[in-house]
Short mmCIF file of C-alpha atoms and ligand atoms in Angstrom, two decimals:
data_model
loop_
_atom_site.label_atom_id
_atom_site.label_comp_id
_atom_site.label_asym_id
_atom_site.label_seq_id
_atom_site.Cartn_x
_atom_site.Cartn_y
_atom_site.Cartn_z
CA MET A 1 -1.20 9.03 -16.66
CA ARG A 2 -1.88 5.97 -14.47
CA VAL A 3 -0.55 5.64 -10.91
CA GLN A 4 0.78 2.14 -10.12
CA ASN A 5 -0.08 0.78 -6.65
CA PHE A 6 -3.09 3.09 -6.44
CA VAL A 7 -6.48 1.40 -6.12
CA VAL A 8 -9.85 3.07 -5.66
CA PHE A 9 -13.14 1.77 -4.32
CA GLU A 10 -16.28 3.27 -5.85
CA GLY A 11 -20.02 2.70 -5.49
CA GLY A 12 -23.24 4.28 -4.32
CA ASP A 13 -23.87 5.20 -0.69
CA GLY A 14 -24.42 2.11 1.46
CA SER A 15 -22.46 -0.14 -0.93
CA GLY A 16 -20.01 -1.07 1.84
CA THR A 17 -16.72 0.39 0.57
CA THR A 18 -15.78 1.82 3.97
CA THR A 19 -16.49 -1.44 5.83
CA GLN A 20 -14.50 -3.46 3.31
CA LEU A 21 -11.54 -1.12 3.44
CA ASN A 22 -11.47 -1.45 7.24
CA LEU A 23 -11.45 -5.26 6.93
CA LEU A 24 -8.57 -5.04 4.46
CA ARG A 25 -6.64 -2.81 6.83
CA ASN A 26 -6.89 -5.52 9.50
CA ARG A 27 -5.76 -8.19 7.03
CA PHE A 28 -2.70 -6.20 5.99
CA GLU A 29 -1.79 -5.36 9.58
CA ALA A 30 -1.97 -9.03 10.54
CA ASP A 31 0.25 -10.32 7.72
CA LEU A 32 3.76 -8.90 7.68
CA HIS A 33 4.49 -10.47 4.27
CA LEU A 34 2.06 -8.10 2.63
CA PRO A 35 3.14 -4.63 1.46
CA ARG A 36 2.33 -1.59 3.57
CA LEU A 37 -1.26 -0.54 3.02
CA TYR A 38 -2.31 3.08 3.24
CA ALA A 39 -6.10 2.99 3.49
CA THR A 40 -7.48 6.44 2.78
CA PHE A 41 -10.70 8.17 1.74
CA GLU A 42 -12.37 11.14 0.07
CA PRO A 43 -13.67 13.50 1.27
CA THR A 44 -10.53 13.43 3.44
CA ASP A 45 -10.30 14.35 7.12
CA GLY A 46 -8.25 17.44 6.22
CA PRO A 47 -9.63 20.99 6.52
CA ILE A 48 -11.35 20.97 3.10
CA GLY A 49 -12.76 17.49 3.64
CA ARG A 50 -14.24 18.55 6.97
CA LEU A 51 -15.90 21.53 5.31
CA ILE A 52 -17.41 19.18 2.72
CA ARG A 53 -18.72 16.81 5.39
CA GLY A 54 -20.39 19.78 7.09
CA ALA A 55 -22.25 20.49 3.86
CA LEU A 56 -23.16 16.80 3.35
CA LYS A 57 -24.69 16.75 6.83
CA ARG A 58 -26.56 20.02 6.15
CA GLU A 59 -24.64 21.89 8.87
CA ILE A 60 -23.74 24.50 6.25
CA THR A 61 -25.35 25.23 2.91
CA LEU A 62 -23.18 25.50 -0.19
CA HIS A 63 -24.02 25.99 -3.85
CA PRO A 64 -23.53 22.70 -5.77
CA GLY A 65 -20.81 24.32 -7.90
CA THR A 66 -18.93 25.36 -4.76
CA LEU A 67 -19.14 21.83 -3.39
CA ALA A 68 -17.87 20.41 -6.72
CA ARG A 69 -14.82 22.69 -6.45
CA LEU A 70 -14.23 21.77 -2.82
CA PHE A 71 -14.20 18.04 -3.67
CA VAL A 72 -11.52 18.81 -6.26
CA ALA A 73 -9.45 20.99 -3.92
CA ASP A 74 -9.63 18.26 -1.28
CA ARG A 75 -8.53 15.68 -3.90
CA ASN A 76 -5.61 17.85 -4.94
CA GLU A 77 -4.31 17.88 -1.35
CA HIS A 78 -5.00 14.16 -1.01
CA LEU A 79 -2.84 13.41 -4.03
CA TYR A 80 -0.09 16.00 -4.03
CA ALA A 81 0.52 17.04 -0.40
CA PRO A 82 3.64 15.63 1.32
CA SER A 83 2.89 12.01 2.36
CA GLY A 84 -0.11 12.09 0.04
CA VAL A 85 -1.15 9.39 -2.41
CA LEU A 86 1.60 10.06 -4.95
CA ASP A 87 4.40 10.18 -2.39
CA ARG A 88 3.26 6.92 -0.85
CA THR A 89 2.76 4.95 -4.06
CA ALA A 90 6.18 6.15 -5.24
CA GLN A 91 7.67 4.74 -2.02
CA GLY A 92 6.16 1.32 -2.73
CA GLU A 93 3.11 1.47 -0.49
CA LEU A 94 -0.22 0.15 -1.70
CA VAL A 95 -2.73 3.00 -1.49
CA ILE A 96 -6.44 2.23 -1.51
CA SER A 97 -8.83 5.16 -1.51
CA ASP A 98 -12.49 4.94 -0.59
CA ARG A 99 -13.75 7.17 -3.49
CA TYR A 100 -11.88 9.25 -6.06
CA VAL A 101 -12.51 11.11 -9.36
CA LEU A 102 -15.40 8.92 -10.50
CA SER A 103 -17.41 9.95 -7.42
CA SER A 104 -17.19 13.55 -8.60
CA LEU A 105 -18.10 12.70 -12.19
CA VAL A 106 -21.10 10.70 -10.95
CA TYR A 107 -22.44 12.73 -8.00
CA GLN A 108 -21.57 16.25 -9.16
CA GLY A 109 -22.55 15.20 -12.69
CA ILE A 110 -26.05 14.84 -11.26
CA THR A 111 -26.09 18.03 -9.15
CA CYS A 112 -24.13 20.37 -11.46
CA GLY A 113 -24.51 18.87 -14.94
CA LYS A 114 -21.83 16.81 -16.65
CA ALA A 115 -19.52 19.56 -17.91
CA LEU A 116 -18.29 21.10 -14.64
CA PRO A 117 -16.93 17.97 -12.91
CA TRP A 118 -15.32 16.83 -16.17
CA GLU A 119 -13.54 20.12 -16.53
CA LEU A 120 -12.46 20.28 -12.87
CA ASN A 121 -11.19 16.69 -12.75
CA ALA A 122 -9.51 16.49 -16.14
CA SER A 123 -5.93 16.62 -14.93
CA PHE A 124 -6.01 14.01 -12.15
CA PRO A 125 -4.16 10.77 -12.95
CA PHE A 126 -5.94 7.42 -13.25
CA PRO A 127 -5.54 4.71 -10.60
CA GLU A 128 -4.12 1.28 -11.44
CA ALA A 129 -7.40 -0.44 -10.55
CA LEU A 130 -10.96 0.43 -9.62
CA PHE A 131 -13.23 -1.85 -7.61
CA PHE A 132 -16.87 -1.08 -8.26
CA PHE A 133 -19.22 -2.10 -5.45
CA ASN A 134 -22.33 -2.92 -7.40
CA ILE A 135 -25.47 -2.76 -5.26
CA ASP A 136 -29.16 -2.55 -5.90
CA PRO A 137 -30.11 1.03 -4.89
CA GLU A 138 -33.11 -0.26 -2.89
CA THR A 139 -30.87 -2.55 -0.83
CA ALA A 140 -28.40 0.30 -0.36
CA CYS A 141 -31.14 2.62 0.86
CA GLN A 142 -32.34 0.03 3.38
CA ARG A 143 -28.80 -0.03 4.77
CA ILE A 144 -28.62 3.79 4.81
CA GLU A 145 -31.96 3.97 6.69
CA GLN A 146 -30.17 2.58 9.75
CA ARG A 147 -27.77 5.52 9.93
CA THR A 148 -28.48 8.26 12.43
CA VAL A 149 -27.50 11.22 10.22
CA LYS A 150 -28.79 11.18 6.65
CA GLU A 151 -26.61 13.05 4.16
CA ILE A 152 -27.85 15.15 1.23
CA TYR A 153 -27.44 12.41 -1.41
CA GLU A 154 -28.87 9.56 0.63
CA TYR A 155 -32.30 8.96 -0.89
CA LEU A 156 -33.53 6.38 -3.37
CA ASP A 157 -34.18 8.51 -6.42
CA PHE A 158 -30.67 10.02 -6.27
CA GLN A 159 -28.98 6.67 -5.62
CA ALA A 160 -30.75 5.13 -8.63
CA GLN A 161 -29.23 7.89 -10.78
CA VAL A 162 -25.84 7.33 -9.14
CA GLN A 163 -25.95 3.65 -10.06
CA GLU A 164 -26.91 4.46 -13.65
CA ARG A 165 -24.09 6.98 -14.13
CA TYR A 166 -21.44 4.66 -12.70
CA LYS A 167 -22.51 2.03 -15.23
CA VAL A 168 -22.08 4.53 -18.07
CA LEU A 169 -18.66 5.73 -16.89
CA LEU A 170 -16.99 2.42 -15.97
CA PRO A 171 -16.34 1.34 -19.60
CA TRP A 172 -14.61 4.65 -20.22
CA TYR A 173 -12.30 4.06 -17.25
CA GLU A 174 -11.56 0.58 -18.56
CA GLY A 175 -10.81 2.04 -21.98
CA GLU A 176 -8.20 4.28 -20.31
CA GLY A 177 -6.34 1.16 -19.14
CA VAL A 178 -7.66 1.02 -15.57
CA LYS A 179 -8.33 -2.52 -14.32
CA VAL A 180 -12.04 -2.40 -13.45
CA VAL A 181 -13.28 -5.08 -11.04
CA MET A 182 -17.01 -5.58 -10.45
CA ILE A 183 -17.86 -6.62 -6.92
CA ASP A 184 -21.34 -7.95 -6.13
CA ALA A 185 -22.00 -5.81 -3.05
CA ASP A 186 -25.49 -7.23 -2.46
CA LYS A 187 -23.76 -10.29 -0.96
CA SER A 188 -22.84 -10.79 2.72
CA LEU A 189 -19.96 -8.88 4.29
CA GLU A 190 -17.80 -12.05 4.36
CA GLU A 191 -18.53 -12.97 0.74
CA VAL A 192 -17.74 -9.45 -0.43
CA ALA A 193 -14.50 -9.43 1.59
CA GLU A 194 -13.48 -12.71 -0.04
CA ALA A 195 -14.28 -11.41 -3.54
CA VAL A 196 -12.25 -8.24 -2.90
CA TRP A 197 -9.27 -10.22 -1.62
CA ARG A 198 -9.42 -12.71 -4.54
CA GLU A 199 -8.90 -9.81 -6.95
CA LEU A 200 -6.56 -7.71 -4.87
CA LYS A 201 -4.04 -10.47 -4.31
CA ASN A 202 -3.43 -10.59 -8.07
CA LEU A 203 -2.17 -7.02 -8.21
CA PRO A 204 1.57 -7.03 -8.96
CA ILE A 205 2.49 -5.22 -5.71
CA VAL A 206 0.68 -7.84 -3.59
CA LYS A 207 1.65 -10.84 -5.72
CA THR A 208 5.36 -10.17 -5.53
CA SER A 209 5.44 -9.32 -1.82
P1 TYD B 301 -18.53 8.64 1.93
O1 TYD B 301 -17.42 9.03 2.82
O2 TYD B 301 -18.37 7.43 1.10
O3 TYD B 301 -19.86 8.48 2.77
P2 TYD B 301 -20.02 8.27 4.34
O4 TYD B 301 -20.34 9.64 4.87
O5 TYD B 301 -21.17 7.34 4.43
O6 TYD B 301 -18.76 7.69 4.88
O7 TYD B 301 -18.82 9.83 0.95
C1 TYD B 301 -19.51 10.93 1.34
C2 TYD B 301 -20.42 11.40 0.23
O8 TYD B 301 -19.71 12.27 -0.64
C3 TYD B 301 -21.03 10.30 -0.64
O9 TYD B 301 -22.42 10.54 -0.73
C4 TYD B 301 -20.41 10.55 -2.00
C5 TYD B 301 -20.07 12.01 -1.97
N1 TYD B 301 -18.97 12.42 -2.87
C6 TYD B 301 -19.25 13.26 -3.93
O10 TYD B 301 -20.40 13.65 -4.15
N2 TYD B 301 -18.22 13.67 -4.74
C7 TYD B 301 -16.94 13.27 -4.54
O11 TYD B 301 -16.03 13.67 -5.32
C8 TYD B 301 -16.66 12.40 -3.43
C9 TYD B 301 -15.25 11.97 -3.17
C10 TYD B 301 -17.70 12.00 -2.62
#
């Protein structure tokens, strides 16, 4: 199943998805002709998401298989809880999520092996479109270096694997009927924002608003 009006941003750490989603939020708030945008993210800021972020920051230690299951439990709430992704898209809102299923298939595919995340994520619906923020892992790691707290996946060797696995999985997503948009995330913040908007404004929900 594919969820109309549901868009996801994916990419390695430091690829700028969070920054770009914030810019979009401002653009939608400023223009009343546009549909309502619900900008959201995974891991969420709910109780399970907070537990995950504790593990990412090394405040608690969890087995990789436990973390894989927590990402999925958090996603389940994100999608199916009242006022979650499915409720909102059904009510005609545009929902854009910073990360979704592909993050699990990529990241937990590296830490747990391919089979577990595939099995755990099999029943989640596909989004209407996926924007992939394509960045050179070295550039991404230079950006990450400036952060005060380094998370468990934020080092070059891991990010190079992340990039590789995304590239393998994107054609599969496309084959499932998801509109896959490649964004050159090495470019400046303004150029990336323009590229994102150029594509987003063609989505039926935005076009007809
Ligand atoms: P993110 O919120 O994008 O990073 P930041 O802390 O910089 O805002 O994502 C947190 C990390 O979680 C990121 O390294 C990717 C990872 N992640 C997974 O490993 N699996 C998942 O299913 C998701 C949603 C994220």
